Coordinates of C-alpha atoms in Angstrom, one line a residue:
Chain A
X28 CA -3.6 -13.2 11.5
X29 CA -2.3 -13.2 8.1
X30 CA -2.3 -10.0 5.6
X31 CA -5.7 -11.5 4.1
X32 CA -7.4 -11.6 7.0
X33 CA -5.8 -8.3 8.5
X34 CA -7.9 -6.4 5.8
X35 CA -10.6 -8.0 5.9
X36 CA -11.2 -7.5 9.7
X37 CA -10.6 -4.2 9.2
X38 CA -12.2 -3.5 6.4
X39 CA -15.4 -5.1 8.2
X40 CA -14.4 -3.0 11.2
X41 CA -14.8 0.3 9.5
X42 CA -16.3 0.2 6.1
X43 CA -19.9 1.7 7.5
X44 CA -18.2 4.4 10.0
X45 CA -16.0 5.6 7.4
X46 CA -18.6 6.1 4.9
X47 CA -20.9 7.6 7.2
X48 CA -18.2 9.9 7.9
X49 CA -17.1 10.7 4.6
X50 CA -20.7 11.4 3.6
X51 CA -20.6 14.2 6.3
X52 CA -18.1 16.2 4.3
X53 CA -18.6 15.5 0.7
X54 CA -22.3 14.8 0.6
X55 CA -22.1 13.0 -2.7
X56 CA -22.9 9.3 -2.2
X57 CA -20.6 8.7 -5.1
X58 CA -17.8 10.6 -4.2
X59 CA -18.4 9.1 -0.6
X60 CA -17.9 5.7 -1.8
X61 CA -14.5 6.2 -3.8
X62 CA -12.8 8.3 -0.6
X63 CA -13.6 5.8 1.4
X64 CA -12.6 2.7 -0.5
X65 CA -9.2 4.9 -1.2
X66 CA -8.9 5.5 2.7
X67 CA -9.5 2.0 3.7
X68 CA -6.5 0.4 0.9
X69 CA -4.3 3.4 2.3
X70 CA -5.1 2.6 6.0
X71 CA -4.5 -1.3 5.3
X72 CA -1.1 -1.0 3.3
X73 CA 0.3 1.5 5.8
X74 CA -1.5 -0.6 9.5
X75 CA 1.5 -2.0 9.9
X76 CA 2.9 1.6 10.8
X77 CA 0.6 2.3 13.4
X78 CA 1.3 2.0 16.8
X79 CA -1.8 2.7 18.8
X80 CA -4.1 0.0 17.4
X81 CA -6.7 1.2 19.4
X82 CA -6.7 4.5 17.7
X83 CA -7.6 2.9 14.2
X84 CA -10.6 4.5 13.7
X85 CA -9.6 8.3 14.2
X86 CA -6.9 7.1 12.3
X87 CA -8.6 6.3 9.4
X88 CA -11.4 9.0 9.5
X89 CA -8.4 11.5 8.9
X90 CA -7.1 9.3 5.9
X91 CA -10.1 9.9 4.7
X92 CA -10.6 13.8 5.7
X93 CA -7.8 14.5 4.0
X94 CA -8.9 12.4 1.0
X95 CA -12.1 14.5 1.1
X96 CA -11.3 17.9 1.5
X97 CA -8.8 17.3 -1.1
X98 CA -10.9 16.3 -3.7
X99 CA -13.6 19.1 -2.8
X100 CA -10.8 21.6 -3.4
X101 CA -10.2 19.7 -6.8
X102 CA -13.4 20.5 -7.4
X103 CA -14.0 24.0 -6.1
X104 CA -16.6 22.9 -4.2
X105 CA -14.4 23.7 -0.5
X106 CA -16.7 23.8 2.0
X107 CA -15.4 25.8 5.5
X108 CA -14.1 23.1 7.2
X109 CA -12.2 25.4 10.0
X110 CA -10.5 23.0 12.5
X111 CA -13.3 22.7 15.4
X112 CA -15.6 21.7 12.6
X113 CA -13.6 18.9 12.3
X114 CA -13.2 18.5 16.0
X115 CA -17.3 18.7 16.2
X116 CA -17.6 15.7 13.6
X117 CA -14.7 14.1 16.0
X118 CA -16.9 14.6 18.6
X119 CA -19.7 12.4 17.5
X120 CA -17.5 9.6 15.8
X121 CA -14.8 9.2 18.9
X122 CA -18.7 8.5 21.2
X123 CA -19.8 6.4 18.6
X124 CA -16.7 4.1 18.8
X125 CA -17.5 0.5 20.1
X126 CA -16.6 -0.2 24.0
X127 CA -16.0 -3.6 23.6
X128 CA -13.3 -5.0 21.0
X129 CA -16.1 -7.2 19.2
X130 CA -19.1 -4.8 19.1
X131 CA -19.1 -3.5 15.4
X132 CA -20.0 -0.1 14.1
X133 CA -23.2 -0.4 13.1
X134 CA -24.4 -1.4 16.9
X135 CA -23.3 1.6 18.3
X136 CA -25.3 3.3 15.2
X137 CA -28.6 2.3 17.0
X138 CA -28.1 4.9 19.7
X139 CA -28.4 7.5 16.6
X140 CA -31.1 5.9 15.2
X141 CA -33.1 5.7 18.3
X142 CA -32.4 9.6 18.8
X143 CA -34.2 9.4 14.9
X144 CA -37.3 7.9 16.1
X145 CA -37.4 10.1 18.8
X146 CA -38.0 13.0 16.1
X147 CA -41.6 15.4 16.2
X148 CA -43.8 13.6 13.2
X149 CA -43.0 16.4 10.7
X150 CA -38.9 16.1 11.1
X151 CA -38.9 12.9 10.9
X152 CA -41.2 12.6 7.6
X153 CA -38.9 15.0 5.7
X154 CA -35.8 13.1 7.0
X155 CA -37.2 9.8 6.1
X156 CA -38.3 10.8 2.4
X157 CA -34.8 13.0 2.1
X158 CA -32.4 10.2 3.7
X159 CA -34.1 7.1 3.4
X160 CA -35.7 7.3 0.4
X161 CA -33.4 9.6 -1.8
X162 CA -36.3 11.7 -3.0
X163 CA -35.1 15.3 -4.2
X164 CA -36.2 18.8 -2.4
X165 CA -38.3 19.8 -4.9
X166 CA -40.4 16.5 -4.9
X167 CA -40.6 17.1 -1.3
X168 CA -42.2 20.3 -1.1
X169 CA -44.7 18.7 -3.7
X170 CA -45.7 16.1 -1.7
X171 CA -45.9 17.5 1.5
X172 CA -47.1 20.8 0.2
X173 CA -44.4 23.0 1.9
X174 CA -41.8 25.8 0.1
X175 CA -38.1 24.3 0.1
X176 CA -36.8 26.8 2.9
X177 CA -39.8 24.9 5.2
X178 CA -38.0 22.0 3.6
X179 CA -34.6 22.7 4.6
X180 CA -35.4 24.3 7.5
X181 CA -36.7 21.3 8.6
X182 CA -34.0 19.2 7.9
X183 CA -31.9 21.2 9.7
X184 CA -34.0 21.0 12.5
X185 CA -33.8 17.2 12.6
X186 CA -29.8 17.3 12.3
X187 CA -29.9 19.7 15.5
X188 CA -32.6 18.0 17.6
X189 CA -31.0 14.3 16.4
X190 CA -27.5 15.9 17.3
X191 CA -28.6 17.4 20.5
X192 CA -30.1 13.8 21.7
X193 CA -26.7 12.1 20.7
X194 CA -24.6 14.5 23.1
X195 CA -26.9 13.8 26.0
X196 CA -26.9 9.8 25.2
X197 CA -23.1 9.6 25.0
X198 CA -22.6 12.6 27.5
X199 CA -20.5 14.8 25.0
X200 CA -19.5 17.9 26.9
X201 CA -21.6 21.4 26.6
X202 CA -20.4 23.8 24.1
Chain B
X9 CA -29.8 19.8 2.4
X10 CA -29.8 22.3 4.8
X11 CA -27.7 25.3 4.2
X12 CA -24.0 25.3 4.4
X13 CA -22.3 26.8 7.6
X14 CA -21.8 30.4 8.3
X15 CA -19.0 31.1 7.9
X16 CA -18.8 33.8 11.3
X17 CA -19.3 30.9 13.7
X18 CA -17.8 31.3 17.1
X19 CA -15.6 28.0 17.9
X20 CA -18.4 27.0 20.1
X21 CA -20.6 27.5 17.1
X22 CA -18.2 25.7 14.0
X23 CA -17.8 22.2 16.9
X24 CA -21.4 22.3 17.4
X25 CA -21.4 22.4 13.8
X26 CA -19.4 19.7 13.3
X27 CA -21.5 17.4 15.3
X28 CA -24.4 18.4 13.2
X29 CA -22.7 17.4 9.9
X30 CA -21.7 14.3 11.8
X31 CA -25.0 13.9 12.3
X32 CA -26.1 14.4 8.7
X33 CA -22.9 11.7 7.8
X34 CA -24.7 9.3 10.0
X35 CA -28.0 10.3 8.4
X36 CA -27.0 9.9 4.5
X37 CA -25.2 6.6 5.6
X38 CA -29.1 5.4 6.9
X39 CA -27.4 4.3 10.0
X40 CA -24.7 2.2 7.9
X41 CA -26.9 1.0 6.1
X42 CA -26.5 2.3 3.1
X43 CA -25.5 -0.6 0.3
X44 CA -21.7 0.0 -0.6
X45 CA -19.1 -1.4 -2.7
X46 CA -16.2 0.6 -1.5
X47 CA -15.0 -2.6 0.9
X48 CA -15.3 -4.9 -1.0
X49 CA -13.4 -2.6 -4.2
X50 CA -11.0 -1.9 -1.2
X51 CA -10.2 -5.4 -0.8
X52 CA -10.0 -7.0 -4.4
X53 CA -7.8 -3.9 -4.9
X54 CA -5.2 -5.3 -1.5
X55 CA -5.4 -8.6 -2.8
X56 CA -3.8 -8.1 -6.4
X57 CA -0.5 -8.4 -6.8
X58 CA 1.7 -7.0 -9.4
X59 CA 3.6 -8.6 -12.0
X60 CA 6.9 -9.2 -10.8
X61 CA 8.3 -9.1 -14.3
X62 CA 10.4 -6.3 -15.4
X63 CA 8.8 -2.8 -14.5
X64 CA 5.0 -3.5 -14.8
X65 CA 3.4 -0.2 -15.8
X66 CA -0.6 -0.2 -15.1
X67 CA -2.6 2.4 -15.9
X68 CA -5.8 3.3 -14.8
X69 CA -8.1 5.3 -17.3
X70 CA -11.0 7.6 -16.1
X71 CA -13.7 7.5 -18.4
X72 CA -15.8 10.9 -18.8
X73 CA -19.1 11.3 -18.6
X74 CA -19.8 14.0 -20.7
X75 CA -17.0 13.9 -24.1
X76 CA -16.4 16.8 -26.8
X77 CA -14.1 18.9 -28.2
X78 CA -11.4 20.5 -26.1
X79 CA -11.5 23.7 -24.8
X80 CA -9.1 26.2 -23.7
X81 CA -7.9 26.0 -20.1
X82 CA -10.4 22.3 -19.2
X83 CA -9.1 19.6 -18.6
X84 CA -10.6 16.7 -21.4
X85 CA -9.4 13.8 -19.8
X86 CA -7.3 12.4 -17.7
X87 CA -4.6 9.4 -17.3
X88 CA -4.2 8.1 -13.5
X89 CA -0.9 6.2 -12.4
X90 CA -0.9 4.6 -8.8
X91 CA 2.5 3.7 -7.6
X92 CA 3.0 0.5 -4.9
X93 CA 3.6 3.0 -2.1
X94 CA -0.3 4.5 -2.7
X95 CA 0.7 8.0 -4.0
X96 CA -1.2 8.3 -7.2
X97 CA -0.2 10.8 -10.0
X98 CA -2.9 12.2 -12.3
X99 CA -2.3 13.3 -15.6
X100 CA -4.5 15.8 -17.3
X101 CA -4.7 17.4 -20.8
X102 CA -5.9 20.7 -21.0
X103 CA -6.3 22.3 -24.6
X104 CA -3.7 25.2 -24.9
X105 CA -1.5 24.2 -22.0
X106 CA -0.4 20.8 -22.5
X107 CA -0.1 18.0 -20.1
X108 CA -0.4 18.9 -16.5
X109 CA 0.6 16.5 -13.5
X110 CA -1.4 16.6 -10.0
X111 CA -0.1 14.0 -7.0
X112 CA -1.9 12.5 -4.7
X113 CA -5.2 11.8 -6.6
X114 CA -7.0 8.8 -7.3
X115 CA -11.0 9.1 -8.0
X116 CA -12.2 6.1 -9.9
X117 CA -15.6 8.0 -10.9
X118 CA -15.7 10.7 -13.8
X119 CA -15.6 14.5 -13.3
X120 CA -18.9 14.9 -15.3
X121 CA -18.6 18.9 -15.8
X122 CA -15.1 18.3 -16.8
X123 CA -14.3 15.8 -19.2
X124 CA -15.6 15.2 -22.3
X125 CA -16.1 11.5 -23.8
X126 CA -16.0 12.5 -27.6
X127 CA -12.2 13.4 -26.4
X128 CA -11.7 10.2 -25.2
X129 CA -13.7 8.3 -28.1
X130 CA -11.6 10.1 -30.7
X131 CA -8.5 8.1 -29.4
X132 CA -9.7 4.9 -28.8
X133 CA -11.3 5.0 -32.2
X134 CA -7.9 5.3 -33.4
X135 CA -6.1 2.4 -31.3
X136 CA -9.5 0.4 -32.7
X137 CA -8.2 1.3 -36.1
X138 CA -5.1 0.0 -35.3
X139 CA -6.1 -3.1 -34.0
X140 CA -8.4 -3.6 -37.0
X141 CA -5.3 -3.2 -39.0
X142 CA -3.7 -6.0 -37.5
X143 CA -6.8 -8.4 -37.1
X144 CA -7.1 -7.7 -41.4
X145 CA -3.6 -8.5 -41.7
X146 CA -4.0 -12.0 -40.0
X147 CA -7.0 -12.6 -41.6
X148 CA -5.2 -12.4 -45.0
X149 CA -3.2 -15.2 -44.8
X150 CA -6.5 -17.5 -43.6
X151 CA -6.6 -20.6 -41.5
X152 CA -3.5 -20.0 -38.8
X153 CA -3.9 -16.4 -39.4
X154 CA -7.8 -15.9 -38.7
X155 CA -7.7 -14.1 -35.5
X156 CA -9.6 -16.6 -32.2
X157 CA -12.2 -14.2 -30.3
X158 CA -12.7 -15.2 -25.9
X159 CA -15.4 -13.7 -24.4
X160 CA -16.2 -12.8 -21.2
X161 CA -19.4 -11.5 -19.7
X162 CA -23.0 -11.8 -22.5
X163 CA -24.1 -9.3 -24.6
X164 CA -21.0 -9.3 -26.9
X165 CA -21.8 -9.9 -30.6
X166 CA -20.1 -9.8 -33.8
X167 CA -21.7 -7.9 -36.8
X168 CA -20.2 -9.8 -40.3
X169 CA -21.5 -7.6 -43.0
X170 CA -25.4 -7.4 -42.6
X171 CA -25.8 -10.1 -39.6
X172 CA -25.0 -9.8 -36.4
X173 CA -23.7 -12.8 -34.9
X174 CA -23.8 -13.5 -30.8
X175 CA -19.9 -13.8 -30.0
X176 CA -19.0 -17.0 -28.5
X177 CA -15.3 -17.7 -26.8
X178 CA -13.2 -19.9 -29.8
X179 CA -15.4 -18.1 -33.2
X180 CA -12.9 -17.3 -35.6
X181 CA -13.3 -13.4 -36.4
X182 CA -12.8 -12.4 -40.1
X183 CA -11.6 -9.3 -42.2
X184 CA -14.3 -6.4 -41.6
X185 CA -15.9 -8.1 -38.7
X186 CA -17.0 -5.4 -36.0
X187 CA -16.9 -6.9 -32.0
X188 CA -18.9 -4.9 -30.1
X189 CA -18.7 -5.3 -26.4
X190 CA -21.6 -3.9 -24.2
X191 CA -21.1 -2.8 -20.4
X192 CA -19.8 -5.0 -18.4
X193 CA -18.6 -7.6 -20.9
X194 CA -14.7 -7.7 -22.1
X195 CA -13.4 -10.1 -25.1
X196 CA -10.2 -10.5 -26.5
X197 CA -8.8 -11.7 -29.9
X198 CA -5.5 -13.6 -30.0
X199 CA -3.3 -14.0 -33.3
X200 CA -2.2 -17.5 -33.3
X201 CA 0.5 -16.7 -36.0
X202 CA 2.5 -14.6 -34.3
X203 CA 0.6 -14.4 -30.5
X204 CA -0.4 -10.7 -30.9
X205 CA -3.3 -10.3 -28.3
X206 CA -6.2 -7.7 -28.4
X207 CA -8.3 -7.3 -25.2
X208 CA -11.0 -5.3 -25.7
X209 CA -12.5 -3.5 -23.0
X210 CA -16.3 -3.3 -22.4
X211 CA -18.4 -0.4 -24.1
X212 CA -16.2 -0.9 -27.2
X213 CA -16.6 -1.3 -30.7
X214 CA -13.9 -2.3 -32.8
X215 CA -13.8 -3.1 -36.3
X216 CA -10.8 -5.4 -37.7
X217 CA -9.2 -4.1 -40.8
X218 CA -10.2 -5.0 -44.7
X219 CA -7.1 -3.7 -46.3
X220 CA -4.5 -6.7 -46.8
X221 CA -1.8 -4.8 -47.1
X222 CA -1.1 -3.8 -43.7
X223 CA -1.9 -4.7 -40.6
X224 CA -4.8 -2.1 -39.4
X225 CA -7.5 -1.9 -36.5
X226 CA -10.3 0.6 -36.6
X227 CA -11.1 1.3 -33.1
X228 CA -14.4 3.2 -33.3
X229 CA -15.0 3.9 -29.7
X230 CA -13.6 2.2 -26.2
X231 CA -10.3 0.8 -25.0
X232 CA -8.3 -1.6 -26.0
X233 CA -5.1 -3.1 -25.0
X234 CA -2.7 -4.6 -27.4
X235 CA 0.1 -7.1 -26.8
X236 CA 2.4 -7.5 -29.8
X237 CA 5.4 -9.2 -30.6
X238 CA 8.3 -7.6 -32.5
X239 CA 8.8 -9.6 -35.6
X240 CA 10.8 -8.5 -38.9
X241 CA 8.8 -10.3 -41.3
X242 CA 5.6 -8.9 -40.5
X243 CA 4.6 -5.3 -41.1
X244 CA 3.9 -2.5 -38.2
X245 CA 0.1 -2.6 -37.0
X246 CA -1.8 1.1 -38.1
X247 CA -4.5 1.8 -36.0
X248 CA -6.1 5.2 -36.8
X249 CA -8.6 7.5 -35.3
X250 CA -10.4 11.0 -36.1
X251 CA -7.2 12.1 -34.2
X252 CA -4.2 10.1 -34.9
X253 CA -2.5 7.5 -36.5
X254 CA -0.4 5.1 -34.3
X255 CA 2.2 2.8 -35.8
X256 CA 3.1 0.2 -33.4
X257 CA 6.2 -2.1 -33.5
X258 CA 6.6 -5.1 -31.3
X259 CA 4.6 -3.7 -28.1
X260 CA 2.4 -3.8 -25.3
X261 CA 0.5 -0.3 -24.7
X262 CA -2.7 0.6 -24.1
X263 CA -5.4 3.0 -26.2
X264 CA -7.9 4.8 -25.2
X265 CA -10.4 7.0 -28.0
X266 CA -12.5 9.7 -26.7
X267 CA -14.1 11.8 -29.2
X268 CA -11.6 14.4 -29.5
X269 CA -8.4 13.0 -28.1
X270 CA -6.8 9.5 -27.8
X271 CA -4.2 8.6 -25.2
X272 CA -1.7 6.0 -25.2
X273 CA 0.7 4.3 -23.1
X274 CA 3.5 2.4 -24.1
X275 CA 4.2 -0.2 -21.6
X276 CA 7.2 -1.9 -23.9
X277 CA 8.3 -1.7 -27.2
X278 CA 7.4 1.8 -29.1
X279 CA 4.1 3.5 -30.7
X280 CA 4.8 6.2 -33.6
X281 CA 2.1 8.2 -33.0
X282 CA 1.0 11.0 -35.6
X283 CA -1.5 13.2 -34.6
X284 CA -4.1 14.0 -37.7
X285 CA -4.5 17.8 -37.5
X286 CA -1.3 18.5 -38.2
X287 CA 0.6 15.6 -38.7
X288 CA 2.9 15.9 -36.1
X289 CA 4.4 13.1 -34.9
X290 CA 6.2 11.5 -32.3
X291 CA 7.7 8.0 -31.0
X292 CA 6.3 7.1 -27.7
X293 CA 8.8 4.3 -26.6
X294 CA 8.1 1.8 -23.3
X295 CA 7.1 3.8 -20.0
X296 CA 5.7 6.9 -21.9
X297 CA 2.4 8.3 -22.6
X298 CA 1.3 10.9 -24.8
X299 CA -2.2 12.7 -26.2
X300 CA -3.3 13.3 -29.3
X301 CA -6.0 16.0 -29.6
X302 CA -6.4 19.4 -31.0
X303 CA -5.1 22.3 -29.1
X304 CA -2.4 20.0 -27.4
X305 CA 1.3 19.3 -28.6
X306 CA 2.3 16.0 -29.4
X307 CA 4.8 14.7 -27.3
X308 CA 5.7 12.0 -25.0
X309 CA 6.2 12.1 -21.6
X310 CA 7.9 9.5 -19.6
X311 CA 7.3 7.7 -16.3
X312 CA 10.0 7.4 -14.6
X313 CA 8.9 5.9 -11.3
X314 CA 7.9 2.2 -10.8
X315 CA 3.9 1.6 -11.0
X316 CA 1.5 -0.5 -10.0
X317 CA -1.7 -0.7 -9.7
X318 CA -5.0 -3.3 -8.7
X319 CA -7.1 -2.6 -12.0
X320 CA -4.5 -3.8 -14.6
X321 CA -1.5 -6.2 -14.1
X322 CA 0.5 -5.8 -17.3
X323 CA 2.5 -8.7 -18.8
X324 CA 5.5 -8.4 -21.0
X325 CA 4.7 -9.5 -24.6
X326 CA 5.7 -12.9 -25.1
X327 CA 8.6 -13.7 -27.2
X328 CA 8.2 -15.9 -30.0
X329 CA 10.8 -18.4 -31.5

């Protein structure tokens, strides 16, 4: 496979994971989207240096933690990122990582957004309008009539309940 | 979003954690589906190349959201420099403490809170007054020396005194013509006399000279880039800004005007740069940068290590016979 084609595969590979991932620390869509382009041209100039293949994901993801947590520290915006924080987000990821050499990322994401569906009525509306259709807090609690800590309670609620169905469905050890 | 993590978890507590902000990752991506550009930016970026020619210096300039005057202790702007191995170096002016250096950083989006486009605008208003320098000069002479516009991208026009005329790749540009190039569009003007080459970055406004006795550019807000060709016969190209005056000689360096400060790099050849508020003044010679802006000393800085980067492949100003 020729240099071309190496970054394309794994660009392909891990575009979607990393983002996802990288939208778990920074938040920002925006900044999301430059870490992670930055992480994937570091990971593809340097591939040839790793020697576990198989490891390319975890790899990458702390490309682009360190990417991240850099620029938040730019930025003054740190969040407490203690190390089993990180090894919580690892958690999740490393189970998420397709079996099979062929199956992509976003297969593996349907296991997460089955646990979605899965969500009480009321979590799953805030999620839906907060997530999936980018609309702010505030316009939330208009619209569905609640204060903004029944809002982010909520929310947090979801995270919890979705996170909780994850570790049973890929059998992620009790804490 | 739902509030940030105490910070008294128990390591039980701070993992679980973690798998909740995994969770919320997974969530903001909309199950990877969320439309992104970083792969595909990722990949054009792998498959550029850079110039092979002697030392290519390419520079990558962060644009600012919010622009204005400098104040003490901010940073108003910023120069990024990615070398070949990935390590990017980050050049920042803040007013009262010069130019400051940062390694490893390369964020292609502006710091909105932080940087200041009338910073920015002021210096490439006065690389556009440069260039409009030049473009007048050529103009002078007619025929050969009227100055041959290429466009690329719509929405570029050309105001010629009260009309504004929709640019077209191959129209012939005259003295006191103003290009104007909207988002997303780029053009670029080429000297036939003696090859001198303008490219004109998009959101740009640039206004060639209508004084015949120099060669002068009036770069009212943008970036250009400006490829010239050392040549005795011909006088240096001015270009001027609310900030500074550059006098360039036989170069190839780029210009960037923010509303109260203008950077430039010299990639070859040499910039005299003189900075308005106090006339101060400095040569910037090939490999060096420097900002012009209130609040900061004038003074180049040089680049000592070899860069390259995807955005901008840098040629070597062709030599004339």
């Amino acid at each position: 496979m020729d240099a071309d084609a190496c970054y394309e595969d794994l660009v392909r590979r891990n575009e979607a994971m990393l983002l996802a991932y990288v939208l778990g620390i920074v938040r920002d869509p925006t900044l999301a989207e430059d870490v992670t382009q930055e992480a994937l041209v570091i990971g593809c100039r340097k591939y040839s240096t790793l020697v576990k293949k198989e490891s390319a994901g975890a790899w990458l993801r702390t490309i682009a933690r360190n990417l991240a947590l850099h620029e938040l520290r730019r930025r003054n915006l740190e969040m407490p990122f203690d190390e089993n924080t990180i090894l919580g987000m690892e958690d999740i990821f490393q189970a998420l990582e397709p079996a099979p050499a062929s199956e992509l990322w976003n297969e593996r994401l349907k296991l997460v957004e089955d646990c979605f569906q899965r969500l009480p009525d009321k979590l799953r509306e805030v999620c839906q309008r907060h997530y999936f259709e980018d609309q702010p807090l505030r316009q939330i609690t208009d619209l569905m009539r609640i204060g903004l800590d029944a809002v982010k309670k909520r929310l947090e609620r979801a995270r919890n309940a979705i996170r909780e169905c994850l570790e049973k469905r890929l059998r992620l050890e009790d804490l | 979003m739902p509030d940030d993590i105490n910070h008294n978890l128990n390591p039980a507590e701070s993992r679980r954690e973690g798998r909740a902000k995994a969770c919320d990752g997974l969530l903001t991506s909309q199950f990877g589906r969320r439309a992104s550009q970083a792969g595909a930016k990722a990949l054009a970026r792998l498959r550029s190349t850079p110039e092979a020619s002697v030392n290519p210096v390419q520079v990558h300039e962060r644009i600012a959201e919010n622009d204005g005057p400098l104040e003490p202790g901010r940073d108003q702007g910023e120069l990024i420099l990615s070398s070949a191995s990935g390590r990017n170096r980050v050049i920042a002016a803040v007013a009262g403490q010069g130019l400051r250096e940062r390694n490893d950083r390369d964020l292609t989006r502006p710091r909105g809170d932080r940087y200041r486009l009338g910073a920015w605008l002021a210096f490439a208003a006065c690389l556009a007054g440069l260039a409009g320098g030049l473009i007048y000069f050529m103009g002078a002479r007619g025929g050969l020396e009227e100055p041959i516009l290429a466009v690329k991208g719509p929405g570029i026009v050309v105001v010629r005194g009260h009309k504004t005329i929709a640019a077209a790749s191959g129209m012939h540009l005259r003295l006191g013509d103003i290009v104007q190039t909207p988002k997303g569009a780029t053009a670029s003007i080429h000297y036939r006399q003696d090859g001198a080459r303008v490219e004109v970055f998009h959101l740009t406004e640039l206004k060639l000279g209508d004084r015949r006795a120099t060669n002068q550019l009036e770069l009212r807000r943008g970036k250009i880039e400006m490829t010239l060709v050392a040549s005795s016969t011909r006088p240096a190209w001015v270009c001027a800004t609310p900030q500074a005056k550059a006098k360039v000689i036989g170069t190839h360096f780029i210009l960037a005007a923010k509303t109260a400060a203008t950077w430039l790099a010299v990639l070859s050849g040499e910039v005299e740069m003189t900075k308005v508020e106090d006339q101060a003044s400095t040569r910037v010679g090939a490999r060096h940068y420097t900002v012009a802006a209130a609040g900061l000393e004038l003074v180049a800085r040089s680049e000592t290590e070899r860069w390259q980067t995807p955005y901008c492949i840098l040629r070597p100003a062709p030599k004339t016979s």
